[in-house]
Amino acid sequence: MSSKPLDYENLNKNVKECQYAVRGELYLRASELQKEGKKIIFTNVGNPHALGQKPLTFPRQVIALCQAPFLLDDPNVGLVFPADAIARAKHLLSMTSGGLGAYSDSRGIPGVRKEVAEFIERRDGYPSDPELIFLTDGASKGVMQILNAIIRGEGDGVLVPVPQYPLYSATISLLGGTLVPYYLEETANWGLDVNNLRQSVAQARYKGITVRAMVIINPGNPTGQCLSEANLKDVIKFCYQENLVLLGDEVYQQNIYQDERPFISARKVLMDMGPPINKELQLVSFHTVSKGYWGECGQRGGYFEMTNIPPKSVEEIYKVASIALSPNVPGQIFMGLMVNPPKPGDISYERYVRESKAVLESLRKRAHIMTDGFNSCRNVVCNFTEGAMYSFPQIRLPPKAIEAAKKAGKVPDVFYCLKLLEATGISTVPGSGFGQKEGVFHLRTTILPAEEDMPAIMASFKKFNDEFMEQYEDHKGYSRM
Amino acid sequence: MSSKPLDYENLNKNVKECQYAVRGELYLRASELQKEGKKIIFTNVGNPHALGQKPLTFPRQVIALCQAPFLLDDPNVGLVFPADAIARAKHLLSMTSGGLGAYSDSRGIPGVRKEVAEFIERRDGYPSDPELIFLTDGASKGVMQILNAIIRGEGDGVLVPVPQYPLYSATISLLGGTLVPYYLEETANWGLDVNNLRQSVAQARYKGITVRAMVIINPGNPTGQCLSEANLKDVIKFCYQENLVLLGDEVYQQNIYQDERPFISARKVLMDMGPPINKELQLVSFHTVSKGYWGECGQRGGYFEMTNIPPKSVEEIYKVASIALSPNVPGQIFMGLMVNPPKPGDISYERYVRESKAVLESLRKRAHIMTDGFNSCRNVVCNFTEGAMYSFPQIRLPPKAIEAAKKAGKVPDVFYCLKLLEATGISTVPGSGFGQKEGVFHLRTTILPAEEDMPAIMASFKKFNDEFMEQYEDHKGYSRM
């Protein structure tokens, strides 16, 4: 029997080659163990509600009413919904053409895009054009749309931080492009050094790669650093000099756990720099309802904003978006609510503020508990999570552990993380899934387990790590970079 | 100034080359006219709620409760929601891991996939495996995922009916593959002739194309025909002989407007054929919550079911799905509700049946009004809409109209549809967007305008068409195939 078109050997090779570790070997093993009845703590993916975070009440009230518009005329509706949620649902439904069950324009509901533009203007102090804002099914889909427009073949390169969120490596691979890595400096709190960038571009060009775009993730995933204004300026200048599109992944902009470096958008820095660069540099910025204190991952709402992209290109991106008709409309409504939350004086204002503050303050505490927990292990070093939702400790593995991993046919950090999973139920992602320097090992975990569970989880980690070291350490030393 | 990466001339050429007429020139012009204040009847896309179809009550009650789980404990909830909707919301939420705000598994919620499998088994009489069912953001995204796994480059061909729904042409183009057309026979009620298929494959192979898959749309879009069991058998045998994956677009399976040819799934026909073919032929079938009497387009819920696809390939498709984390969870809940609607004895059963029957019966009436309306024009011929949501009349254009179109730089059917839009506000899609034989012209319109508006719309069409013919006919004859 000859082999068939959907047999493994006949699949598109880009499909086979792409890797997405966040739901890779570790996740699959964790899912198996869960099926067998083991208690698993899924910290592999930034999925707050899965770990017990409660949704904010006001947006859920509004979306429930939008889904059940017949309630708006029900005399009893006021018994279960506050008046401002009812008013907001009416307002949002009036922006749709047929409610949540109708496809919207493929760029998203015009009224919501306008509210996004107003949010950006309030945030940055510069006007934003709704025609250059497209709503998406989460930020990931937006990143994929833009990379698809950029990448023409394997000769096209995209600068990506290492360590990086593997959405980028996977998508570049799927689209048949080339990832051009630039290394973040762990000892400099995962800082970005423009000299490294220059070197990466020079090396890629030497290999015949046309470098066309640069990705920054700010705050960093998996690394948690917040970029300073000076750093962002350097990056922007660099992209301008090198004729690169800057892709600003800013999905964690609400997740900040220190006061020294507040979030500042790439767009604001660019606008502050004035002409000619503010009229020239091509920038696409991404945001989502999945992160922040919302954590509404399952709703798949996001947007991207284009700066200095010519109208003809915007049209092409619009055309491609239209093939799948429209992003999901409930997700668009969430985005509308996120950029325009209750205001002082609104009935739901106090509750909204109380709920969102509670989430953020708890995340800040958890960031500290986790960093401190990791740093209390003598073979682990971990930068503080300044922002985002992750801890990315470096684990110094003894040579005997590396040898044992080799024997088991595993990358050393995969070996370590699998042992951790089996021993404790903590499902992490090995550093190799994000990229790391040769011979250095990490893991990524979210800071999302409930605050009250956190001490026990860190104790369980420490106990595992101690036993692991006991087993593999030859009491002479351990590998480090 | 050198050109920049996101300037038009530097975009990925597949992005530039793909075409999606359903939201193409006609739609864009209609949107402009609407902005200028003109009343537009959007019949370009099968978007029932946008044209006034009301959502079914029960699923909207359930999803509202799932979005607002705090209501489940509210003592007043019974005043606005029926008990079976409350029970169902609890059941569905218990299947999620963290409610609608948490990412699900990238294949979709396991419990919902199990209910889809049970629905397929009830429908076809053969068991279905939930592990081979993936939930998607609408059927379009599923089609794109599968074509992405199949198409390796421009040497790979996919057999697509002409006329076709342009999702196929656009996606194949975007993925850099080759569309291999097979013509449906308008004079045989848009029937599918296996001899045509053979000829198409032979021609493509002669050009060096490896034909790897075949698409059927049943019921047909834009053509509305329902495939007979015999016809499906022929297609399945043909795919088996030629070693093609069969892609069964069955999103209109609930939309049937005659009793002679009920919907029968490709999978049932395949299973009925017995060994060896039922164990060999690779088949992927697509379904959605956007069509049927649900029409929940904006929710973006869908699934695909894989038959005879080897586990290693399923894993690869799973891996790629995981890059975007998960399909939107509310859309998955809708799919769970669609495949498991209220049962006799449930509080909401009668209302559900009444509402869904009303939608279907009205669609059936509208299919007749529309076909009859078109056929009452002497230069228009139109097959009856046996299924789906579209009417696809052939418009015989006089030579002077074709000349005028040429002068205006337009394809003749685009010229006609633009004039129709400007005169009446009816926004259709020219036949050239779906493919048609040389020198023959069509348009596609949905049968979705409200039943009470239908006579006026058809009268308005007829008046426009008469005046158009008056203007362009030389009173000697008109072009036809």
PDB file of N, CA and C in Angstrom, chain A residues 3-8 10 12 15-16 18 20 23 27 47 60 67 100-106 148-149 151 212 243 280 282 295 297-300 313 316 319 322 325-326 329, chain B residues 3-8 10 12 15-16 18 20 23 27 47 60 67 101-106 148-149 151 212 243 280 282 295 297-300 313 316 319 322 324-326 329:
ATOM      1  N   SER A   3       1.983   5.145   0.508  1.00  0.00           N
ATOM      2  CA  SER A   3       1.668   5.999   1.647  1.00  0.00           C
ATOM      3  C   SER A   3       0.683   7.079   1.217  1.00  0.00           C
ATOM      4  N   LYS A   4      -0.082   7.556   2.184  1.00  0.00           N
ATOM      5  CA  LYS A   4      -1.201   8.455   1.867  1.00  0.00           C
ATOM      6  C   LYS A   4      -0.854   9.896   2.199  1.00  0.00           C
ATOM      7  N   PRO A   5      -1.625  10.827   1.622  1.00  0.00           N
ATOM      8  CA  PRO A   5      -1.244  12.248   1.756  1.00  0.00           C
ATOM      9  C   PRO A   5      -1.124  12.726   3.197  1.00  0.00           C
ATOM     10  N   LEU A   6      -1.980  12.232   4.104  1.00  0.00           N
ATOM     11  CA  LEU A   6      -1.877  12.707   5.484  1.00  0.00           C
ATOM     12  C   LEU A   6      -1.091  11.738   6.378  1.00  0.00           C
ATOM     13  N   ASP A   7      -0.305  10.848   5.783  1.00  0.00           N
ATOM     14  CA  ASP A   7       0.653  10.079   6.584  1.00  0.00           C
ATOM     15  C   ASP A   7       1.797  11.006   6.987  1.00  0.00           C
ATOM     16  N   TYR A   8       2.392  10.672   8.115  1.00  0.00           N
ATOM     17  CA  TYR A   8       3.414  11.553   8.686  1.00  0.00           C
ATOM     18  C   TYR A   8       4.475  11.968   7.672  1.00  0.00           C
ATOM     19  N   ASN A  10       4.437  12.405   4.672  1.00  0.00           N
ATOM     20  CA  ASN A  10       4.009  13.275   3.572  1.00  0.00           C
ATOM     21  C   ASN A  10       3.513  14.639   4.012  1.00  0.00           C
ATOM     22  N   ASN A  12       3.503  18.503   5.294  1.00  0.00           N
ATOM     23  CA  ASN A  12       4.268  19.747   5.125  1.00  0.00           C
ATOM     24  C   ASN A  12       5.406  19.764   6.152  1.00  0.00           C
ATOM     25  N   VAL A  15       5.287  22.119   9.158  1.00  0.00           N
ATOM     26  CA  VAL A  15       4.393  21.658  10.222  1.00  0.00           C
ATOM     27  C   VAL A  15       5.149  20.705  11.141  1.00  0.00           C
ATOM     28  N   LYS A  16       5.919  19.808  10.540  1.00  0.00           N
ATOM     29  CA  LYS A  16       6.639  18.830  11.355  1.00  0.00           C
ATOM     30  C   LYS A  16       7.750  19.479  12.157  1.00  0.00           C
ATOM     31  N   CYS A  18       8.134  22.662  13.332  1.00  0.00           N
ATOM     32  CA  CYS A  18       7.933  23.681  14.359  1.00  0.00           C
ATOM     33  C   CYS A  18       7.772  23.034  15.729  1.00  0.00           C
ATOM     34  N   TYR A  20       6.638  23.780  19.915  1.00  0.00           N
ATOM     35  CA  TYR A  20       5.977  24.696  20.842  1.00  0.00           C
ATOM     36  C   TYR A  20       5.979  24.056  22.225  1.00  0.00           C
ATOM     37  N   ARG A  23       3.282  23.645  25.307  1.00  0.00           N
ATOM     38  CA  ARG A  23       2.382  22.492  25.333  1.00  0.00           C
ATOM     39  C   ARG A  23       3.079  21.298  24.683  1.00  0.00           C
ATOM     40  N   TYR A  27       3.975  19.006  29.052  1.00  0.00           N
ATOM     41  CA  TYR A  27       2.526  19.179  29.175  1.00  0.00           C
ATOM     42  C   TYR A  27       1.800  17.876  28.858  1.00  0.00           C
ATOM     43  N   ASN A  47      -2.234  30.893  32.528  1.00  0.00           N
ATOM     44  CA  ASN A  47      -3.664  30.607  32.403  1.00  0.00           C
ATOM     45  C   ASN A  47      -4.317  30.801  33.774  1.00  0.00           C
ATOM     46  N   ARG A  60     -17.984  40.286  33.136  1.00  0.00           N
ATOM     47  CA  ARG A  60     -18.763  39.059  32.966  1.00  0.00           C
ATOM     48  C   ARG A  60     -20.264  39.345  32.996  1.00  0.00           C
ATOM     49  N   GLN A  67     -24.920  38.272  25.613  1.00  0.00           N
ATOM     50  CA  GLN A  67     -25.270  36.956  25.074  1.00  0.00           C
ATOM     51  C   GLN A  67     -26.773  36.699  25.215  1.00  0.00           C
ATOM     52  N   LEU A 100     -23.976  39.308  19.161  1.00  0.00           N
ATOM     53  CA  LEU A 100     -22.765  38.487  19.220  1.00  0.00           C
ATOM     54  C   LEU A 100     -22.798  37.326  18.230  1.00  0.00           C
ATOM     55  N   GLY A 101     -23.966  37.037  17.668  1.00  0.00           N
ATOM     56  CA  GLY A 101     -24.074  35.918  16.740  1.00  0.00           C
ATOM     57  C   GLY A 101     -23.779  36.295  15.299  1.00  0.00           C
ATOM     58  N   ALA A 102     -23.540  37.565  15.032  1.00  0.00           N
ATOM     59  CA  ALA A 102     -23.248  37.998  13.658  1.00  0.00           C
ATOM     60  C   ALA A 102     -21.741  38.179  13.487  1.00  0.00           C
ATOM     61  N   TYR A 103     -21.204  37.760  12.336  1.00  0.00           N
ATOM     62  CA  TYR A 103     -19.822  38.122  12.013  1.00  0.00           C
ATOM     63  C   TYR A 103     -19.708  39.625  12.087  1.00  0.00           C
ATOM     64  N   SER A 104     -18.596  40.108  12.598  1.00  0.00           N
ATOM     65  CA  SER A 104     -18.315  41.542  12.495  1.00  0.00           C
ATOM     66  C   SER A 104     -17.487  41.776  11.240  1.00  0.00           C
ATOM     67  N   ASP A 105     -17.165  43.020  10.975  1.00  0.00           N
ATOM     68  CA  ASP A 105     -16.131  43.308   9.996  1.00  0.00           C
ATOM     69  C   ASP A 105     -14.883  42.512  10.387  1.00  0.00           C
ATOM     70  N   SER A 106     -14.095  42.111   9.406  1.00  0.00           N
ATOM     71  CA  SER A 106     -12.955  41.230   9.686  1.00  0.00           C
ATOM     72  C   SER A 106     -11.872  41.908  10.511  1.00  0.00           C
ATOM     73  N   ASN A 148       3.092  36.430   8.927  1.00  0.00           N
ATOM     74  CA  ASN A 148       2.740  35.877   7.622  1.00  0.00           C
ATOM     75  C   ASN A 148       2.896  36.921   6.508  1.00  0.00           C
ATOM     76  N   ALA A 149       2.611  38.158   6.830  1.00  0.00           N
ATOM     77  CA  ALA A 149       2.775  39.219   5.822  1.00  0.00           C
ATOM     78  C   ALA A 149       4.259  39.509   5.579  1.00  0.00           C
ATOM     79  N   ILE A 151       7.102  37.344   6.265  1.00  0.00           N
ATOM     80  CA  ILE A 151       8.015  36.251   5.876  1.00  0.00           C
ATOM     81  C   ILE A 151       7.688  35.722   4.481  1.00  0.00           C
ATOM     82  N   ARG A 212      14.372  41.201   8.549  1.00  0.00           N
ATOM     83  CA  ARG A 212      13.255  42.090   8.200  1.00  0.00           C
ATOM     84  C   ARG A 212      12.476  42.607   9.385  1.00  0.00           C
ATOM     85  N   ASN A 243      16.555  49.173   9.105  1.00  0.00           N
ATOM     86  CA  ASN A 243      15.353  48.996   8.282  1.00  0.00           C
ATOM     87  C   ASN A 243      14.553  47.746   8.668  1.00  0.00           C
ATOM     88  N   GLU A 280       8.516  57.313  10.351  1.00  0.00           N
ATOM     89  CA  GLU A 280       9.173  56.368   9.456  1.00  0.00           C
ATOM     90  C   GLU A 280       9.161  54.938   9.954  1.00  0.00           C
ATOM     91  N   GLN A 282       8.407  51.428  11.075  1.00  0.00           N
ATOM     92  CA  GLN A 282       7.214  50.579  11.043  1.00  0.00           C
ATOM     93  C   GLN A 282       7.144  49.766  12.334  1.00  0.00           C
ATOM     94  N   GLY A 295      -7.003  38.178  32.791  1.00  0.00           N
ATOM     95  CA  GLY A 295      -6.699  36.757  32.661  1.00  0.00           C
ATOM     96  C   GLY A 295      -7.746  35.973  31.886  1.00  0.00           C
ATOM     97  N   CYS A 297      -8.127  34.322  29.237  1.00  0.00           N
ATOM     98  CA  CYS A 297      -7.465  33.590  28.154  1.00  0.00           C
ATOM     99  C   CYS A 297      -8.456  32.888  27.220  1.00  0.00           C
ATOM    100  N   GLY A 298      -9.437  32.224  27.832  1.00  0.00           N
ATOM    101  CA  GLY A 298     -10.347  31.391  27.043  1.00  0.00           C
ATOM    102  C   GLY A 298     -11.230  32.191  26.109  1.00  0.00           C
ATOM    103  N   GLN A 299     -11.331  33.504  26.347  1.00  0.00           N
ATOM    104  CA  GLN A 299     -12.210  34.332  25.507  1.00  0.00           C
ATOM    105  C   GLN A 299     -11.551  34.693  24.179  1.00  0.00           C
ATOM    106  N   ARG A 300     -10.237  34.589  24.128  1.00  0.00           N
ATOM    107  CA  ARG A 300      -9.486  34.877  22.908  1.00  0.00           C
ATOM    108  C   ARG A 300      -9.830  36.255  22.329  1.00  0.00           C
ATOM    109  N   SER A 313      -0.604  48.166   2.320  1.00  0.00           N
ATOM    110  CA  SER A 313      -0.244  46.977   3.097  1.00  0.00           C
ATOM    111  C   SER A 313      -1.333  46.660   4.115  1.00  0.00           C
ATOM    112  N   GLU A 316      -3.938  44.719   2.460  1.00  0.00           N
ATOM    113  CA  GLU A 316      -3.594  43.307   2.249  1.00  0.00           C
ATOM    114  C   GLU A 316      -3.786  42.504   3.534  1.00  0.00           C
ATOM    115  N   LYS A 319      -7.386  41.977   3.944  1.00  0.00           N
ATOM    116  CA  LYS A 319      -7.890  40.945   3.028  1.00  0.00           C
ATOM    117  C   LYS A 319      -7.643  39.549   3.608  1.00  0.00           C
ATOM    118  N   SER A 322      -9.857  38.655   6.372  1.00  0.00           N
ATOM    119  CA  SER A 322     -11.249  38.417   5.986  1.00  0.00           C
ATOM    120  C   SER A 322     -11.503  36.983   5.545  1.00  0.00           C
ATOM    121  N   LEU A 325     -13.227  35.413   8.082  1.00  0.00           N
ATOM    122  CA  LEU A 325     -14.450  36.190   8.311  1.00  0.00           C
ATOM    123  C   LEU A 325     -14.371  37.179   9.465  1.00  0.00           C
ATOM    124  N   SER A 326     -14.291  36.726  10.718  1.00  0.00           N
ATOM    125  CA  SER A 326     -14.120  37.720  11.774  1.00  0.00           C
ATOM    126  C   SER A 326     -13.589  37.054  13.024  1.00  0.00           C
ATOM    127  N   VAL A 329     -16.711  37.416  18.298  1.00  0.00           N
ATOM    128  CA  VAL A 329     -17.298  38.693  18.714  1.00  0.00           C
ATOM    129  C   VAL A 329     -17.322  38.851  20.237  1.00  0.00           C
TER     130      VAL A 329
ATOM    131  N   SER B   3      12.870  51.206   0.496  1.00  0.00           N
ATOM    132  CA  SER B   3      11.543  50.732   0.865  1.00  0.00           C
ATOM    133  C   SER B   3      11.651  49.864   2.113  1.00  0.00           C
ATOM    134  N   LYS B   4      10.546  49.818   2.872  1.00  0.00           N
ATOM    135  CA  LYS B   4      10.568  49.175   4.188  1.00  0.00           C
ATOM    136  C   LYS B   4       9.904  47.802   4.140  1.00  0.00           C
ATOM    137  N   PRO B   5      10.195  47.005   5.160  1.00  0.00           N
ATOM    138  CA  PRO B   5       9.735  45.605   5.101  1.00  0.00           C
ATOM    139  C   PRO B   5       8.225  45.446   4.942  1.00  0.00           C
ATOM    140  N   LEU B   6       7.435  46.326   5.560  1.00  0.00           N
ATOM    141  CA  LEU B   6       5.988  46.173   5.419  1.00  0.00           C
ATOM    142  C   LEU B   6       5.401  47.096   4.335  1.00  0.00           C
ATOM    143  N   ASP B   7       6.234  47.601   3.444  1.00  0.00           N
ATOM    144  CA  ASP B   7       5.704  48.275   2.255  1.00  0.00           C
ATOM    145  C   ASP B   7       5.134  47.212   1.318  1.00  0.00           C
ATOM    146  N   TYR B   8       4.150  47.641   0.534  1.00  0.00           N
ATOM    147  CA  TYR B   8       3.431  46.681  -0.307  1.00  0.00           C
ATOM    148  C   TYR B   8       4.359  45.796  -1.134  1.00  0.00           C
ATOM    149  N   ASN B  10       7.160  44.698  -0.669  1.00  0.00           N
ATOM    150  CA  ASN B  10       7.984  43.740   0.067  1.00  0.00           C
ATOM    151  C   ASN B  10       7.187  42.674   0.811  1.00  0.00           C
ATOM    152  N   ASN B  12       5.007  39.320   1.579  1.00  0.00           N
ATOM    153  CA  ASN B  12       4.895  37.930   1.144  1.00  0.00           C
ATOM    154  C   ASN B  12       3.960  37.865  -0.073  1.00  0.00           C
ATOM    155  N   VAL B  15       0.451  36.375   0.252  1.00  0.00           N
ATOM    156  CA  VAL B  15      -0.504  37.274   0.900  1.00  0.00           C
ATOM    157  C   VAL B  15      -1.120  38.198  -0.151  1.00  0.00           C
ATOM    158  N   LYS B  16      -0.267  38.703  -1.038  1.00  0.00           N
ATOM    159  CA  LYS B  16      -0.784  39.638  -2.040  1.00  0.00           C
ATOM    160  C   LYS B  16      -1.664  38.946  -3.063  1.00  0.00           C
ATOM    161  N   CYS B  18      -3.572  36.112  -2.834  1.00  0.00           N
ATOM    162  CA  CYS B  18      -4.830  35.432  -2.511  1.00  0.00           C
ATOM    163  C   CYS B  18      -5.994  36.411  -2.658  1.00  0.00           C
ATOM    164  N   TYR B  20     -10.280  36.945  -1.833  1.00  0.00           N
ATOM    165  CA  TYR B  20     -11.444  36.458  -1.094  1.00  0.00           C
ATOM    166  C   TYR B  20     -12.627  37.375  -1.399  1.00  0.00           C
ATOM    167  N   ARG B  23     -15.634  39.122   0.802  1.00  0.00           N
ATOM    168  CA  ARG B  23     -15.422  40.438   1.394  1.00  0.00           C
ATOM    169  C   ARG B  23     -14.461  41.246   0.532  1.00  0.00           C
ATOM    170  N   TYR B  27     -18.054  44.177  -1.326  1.00  0.00           N
ATOM    171  CA  TYR B  27     -18.286  44.407   0.104  1.00  0.00           C
ATOM    172  C   TYR B  27     -17.698  45.748   0.529  1.00  0.00           C
ATOM    173  N   ASN B  47     -24.710  35.346   7.011  1.00  0.00           N
ATOM    174  CA  ASN B  47     -24.578  35.952   8.341  1.00  0.00           C
ATOM    175  C   ASN B  47     -25.982  36.234   8.873  1.00  0.00           C
ATOM    176  N   ARG B  60     -28.395  30.579  24.341  1.00  0.00           N
ATOM    177  CA  ARG B  60     -27.976  31.889  24.822  1.00  0.00           C
ATOM    178  C   ARG B  60     -28.150  31.997  26.336  1.00  0.00           C
ATOM    179  N   GLN B  67     -20.972  32.461  31.409  1.00  0.00           N
ATOM    180  CA  GLN B  67     -20.152  33.666  31.507  1.00  0.00           C
ATOM    181  C   GLN B  67     -20.295  34.322  32.882  1.00  0.00           C
ATOM    182  N   GLY B 101     -12.932  31.560  31.046  1.00  0.00           N
ATOM    183  CA  GLY B 101     -11.752  32.427  31.000  1.00  0.00           C
ATOM    184  C   GLY B 101     -10.438  31.669  30.957  1.00  0.00           C
ATOM    185  N   ALA B 102     -10.489  30.350  31.050  1.00  0.00           N
ATOM    186  CA  ALA B 102      -9.251  29.559  31.000  1.00  0.00           C
ATOM    187  C   ALA B 102      -9.055  28.978  29.607  1.00  0.00           C
ATOM    188  N   TYR B 103      -7.803  28.971  29.122  1.00  0.00           N
ATOM    189  CA  TYR B 103      -7.512  28.215  27.902  1.00  0.00           C
ATOM    190  C   TYR B 103      -7.957  26.786  28.130  1.00  0.00           C
ATOM    191  N   SER B 104      -8.519  26.175  27.121  1.00  0.00           N
ATOM    192  CA  SER B 104      -8.773  24.736  27.177  1.00  0.00           C
ATOM    193  C   SER B 104      -7.573  24.022  26.565  1.00  0.00           C
ATOM    194  N   ASP B 105      -7.595  22.702  26.567  1.00  0.00           N
ATOM    195  CA  ASP B 105      -6.674  21.949  25.735  1.00  0.00           C
ATOM    196  C   ASP B 105      -6.794  22.486  24.300  1.00  0.00           C
ATOM    197  N   SER B 106      -5.703  22.419  23.554  1.00  0.00           N
ATOM    198  CA  SER B 106      -5.706  23.038  22.222  1.00  0.00           C
ATOM    199  C   SER B 106      -6.628  22.322  21.242  1.00  0.00           C
ATOM    200  N   ASN B 148      -2.983  23.394   5.682  1.00  0.00           N
ATOM    201  CA  ASN B 148      -1.605  23.713   6.038  1.00  0.00           C
ATOM    202  C   ASN B 148      -0.778  22.440   6.237  1.00  0.00           C
ATOM    203  N   ALA B 149      -1.415  21.403   6.774  1.00  0.00           N
ATOM    204  CA  ALA B 149      -0.695  20.135   6.955  1.00  0.00           C
ATOM    205  C   ALA B 149      -0.459  19.443   5.616  1.00  0.00           C
ATOM    206  N   ILE B 151      -0.446  20.931   2.299  1.00  0.00           N
ATOM    207  CA  ILE B 151       0.242  21.638   1.200  1.00  0.00           C
ATOM    208  C   ILE B 151       1.706  21.893   1.533  1.00  0.00           C
ATOM    209  N   ARG B 212      -3.258  16.030  -4.100  1.00  0.00           N
ATOM    210  CA  ARG B 212      -3.205  15.377  -2.790  1.00  0.00           C
ATOM    211  C   ARG B 212      -4.524  15.359  -2.040  1.00  0.00           C
ATOM    212  N   ASN B 243      -5.660   8.128  -4.450  1.00  0.00           N
ATOM    213  CA  ASN B 243      -4.886   8.398  -3.231  1.00  0.00           C
ATOM    214  C   ASN B 243      -4.981   9.867  -2.787  1.00  0.00           C
ATOM    215  N   GLU B 280      -9.281   2.730   5.026  1.00  0.00           N
ATOM    216  CA  GLU B 280      -8.147   3.248   4.268  1.00  0.00           C
ATOM    217  C   GLU B 280      -8.285   4.725   3.914  1.00  0.00           C
ATOM    218  N   GLN B 282      -8.544   8.455   3.733  1.00  0.00           N
ATOM    219  CA  GLN B 282      -8.351   9.543   4.695  1.00  0.00           C
ATOM    220  C   GLN B 282      -9.396  10.623   4.431  1.00  0.00           C
ATOM    221  N   GLY B 295     -26.998  29.729  13.269  1.00  0.00           N
ATOM    222  CA  GLY B 295     -26.496  30.959  12.648  1.00  0.00           C
ATOM    223  C   GLY B 295     -25.624  31.779  13.571  1.00  0.00           C
ATOM    224  N   CYS B 297     -22.667  32.838  13.852  1.00  0.00           N
ATOM    225  CA  CYS B 297     -21.401  33.111  13.155  1.00  0.00           C
ATOM    226  C   CYS B 297     -20.379  33.798  14.053  1.00  0.00           C
ATOM    227  N   GLY B 298     -20.846  34.798  14.791  1.00  0.00           N
ATOM    228  CA  GLY B 298     -19.927  35.631  15.566  1.00  0.00           C
ATOM    229  C   GLY B 298     -19.257  34.878  16.709  1.00  0.00           C
ATOM    230  N   GLN B 299     -19.821  33.722  17.087  1.00  0.00           N
ATOM    231  CA  GLN B 299     -19.257  32.975  18.213  1.00  0.00           C
ATOM    232  C   GLN B 299     -18.038  32.166  17.788  1.00  0.00           C
ATOM    233  N   ARG B 300     -17.890  31.923  16.505  1.00  0.00           N
ATOM    234  CA  ARG B 300     -16.739  31.194  15.971  1.00  0.00           C
ATOM    235  C   ARG B 300     -16.553  29.858  16.669  1.00  0.00           C
ATOM    236  N   SER B 313       0.324  11.753  12.655  1.00  0.00           N
ATOM    237  CA  SER B 313      -0.118  12.958  11.946  1.00  0.00           C
ATOM    238  C   SER B 313      -1.078  13.760  12.821  1.00  0.00           C
ATOM    239  N   GLU B 316       0.865  15.862  15.074  1.00  0.00           N
ATOM    240  CA  GLU B 316       1.438  17.059  14.441  1.00  0.00           C
ATOM    241  C   GLU B 316       0.385  18.151  14.296  1.00  0.00           C
ATOM    242  N   LYS B 319      -0.051  19.647  17.628  1.00  0.00           N
ATOM    243  CA  LYS B 319       1.062  20.539  17.976  1.00  0.00           C
ATOM    244  C   LYS B 319       0.862  21.921  17.347  1.00  0.00           C
ATOM    245  N   SER B 322      -1.711  23.940  18.999  1.00  0.00           N
ATOM    246  CA  SER B 322      -1.340  24.425  20.329  1.00  0.00           C
ATOM    247  C   SER B 322      -0.566  25.739  20.289  1.00  0.00           C
ATOM    248  N   ALA B 324      -1.459  28.459  18.987  1.00  0.00           N
ATOM    249  CA  ALA B 324      -2.389  29.544  19.323  1.00  0.00           C
ATOM    250  C   ALA B 324      -3.193  29.213  20.579  1.00  0.00           C
ATOM    251  N   LEU B 325      -2.721  28.216  21.339  1.00  0.00           N
ATOM    252  CA  LEU B 325      -3.208  27.854  22.671  1.00  0.00           C
ATOM    253  C   LEU B 325      -4.563  27.159  22.693  1.00  0.00           C
ATOM    254  N   SER B 326      -5.653  27.854  22.383  1.00  0.00           N
ATOM    255  CA  SER B 326      -6.912  27.114  22.313  1.00  0.00           C
ATOM    256  C   SER B 326      -7.931  27.893  21.524  1.00  0.00           C
ATOM    257  N   VAL B 329     -13.282  29.545  24.050  1.00  0.00           N
ATOM    258  CA  VAL B 329     -14.027  28.584  24.859  1.00  0.00           C
ATOM    259  C   VAL B 329     -15.545  28.797  24.757  1.00  0.00           C
TER     260      VAL B 329
END
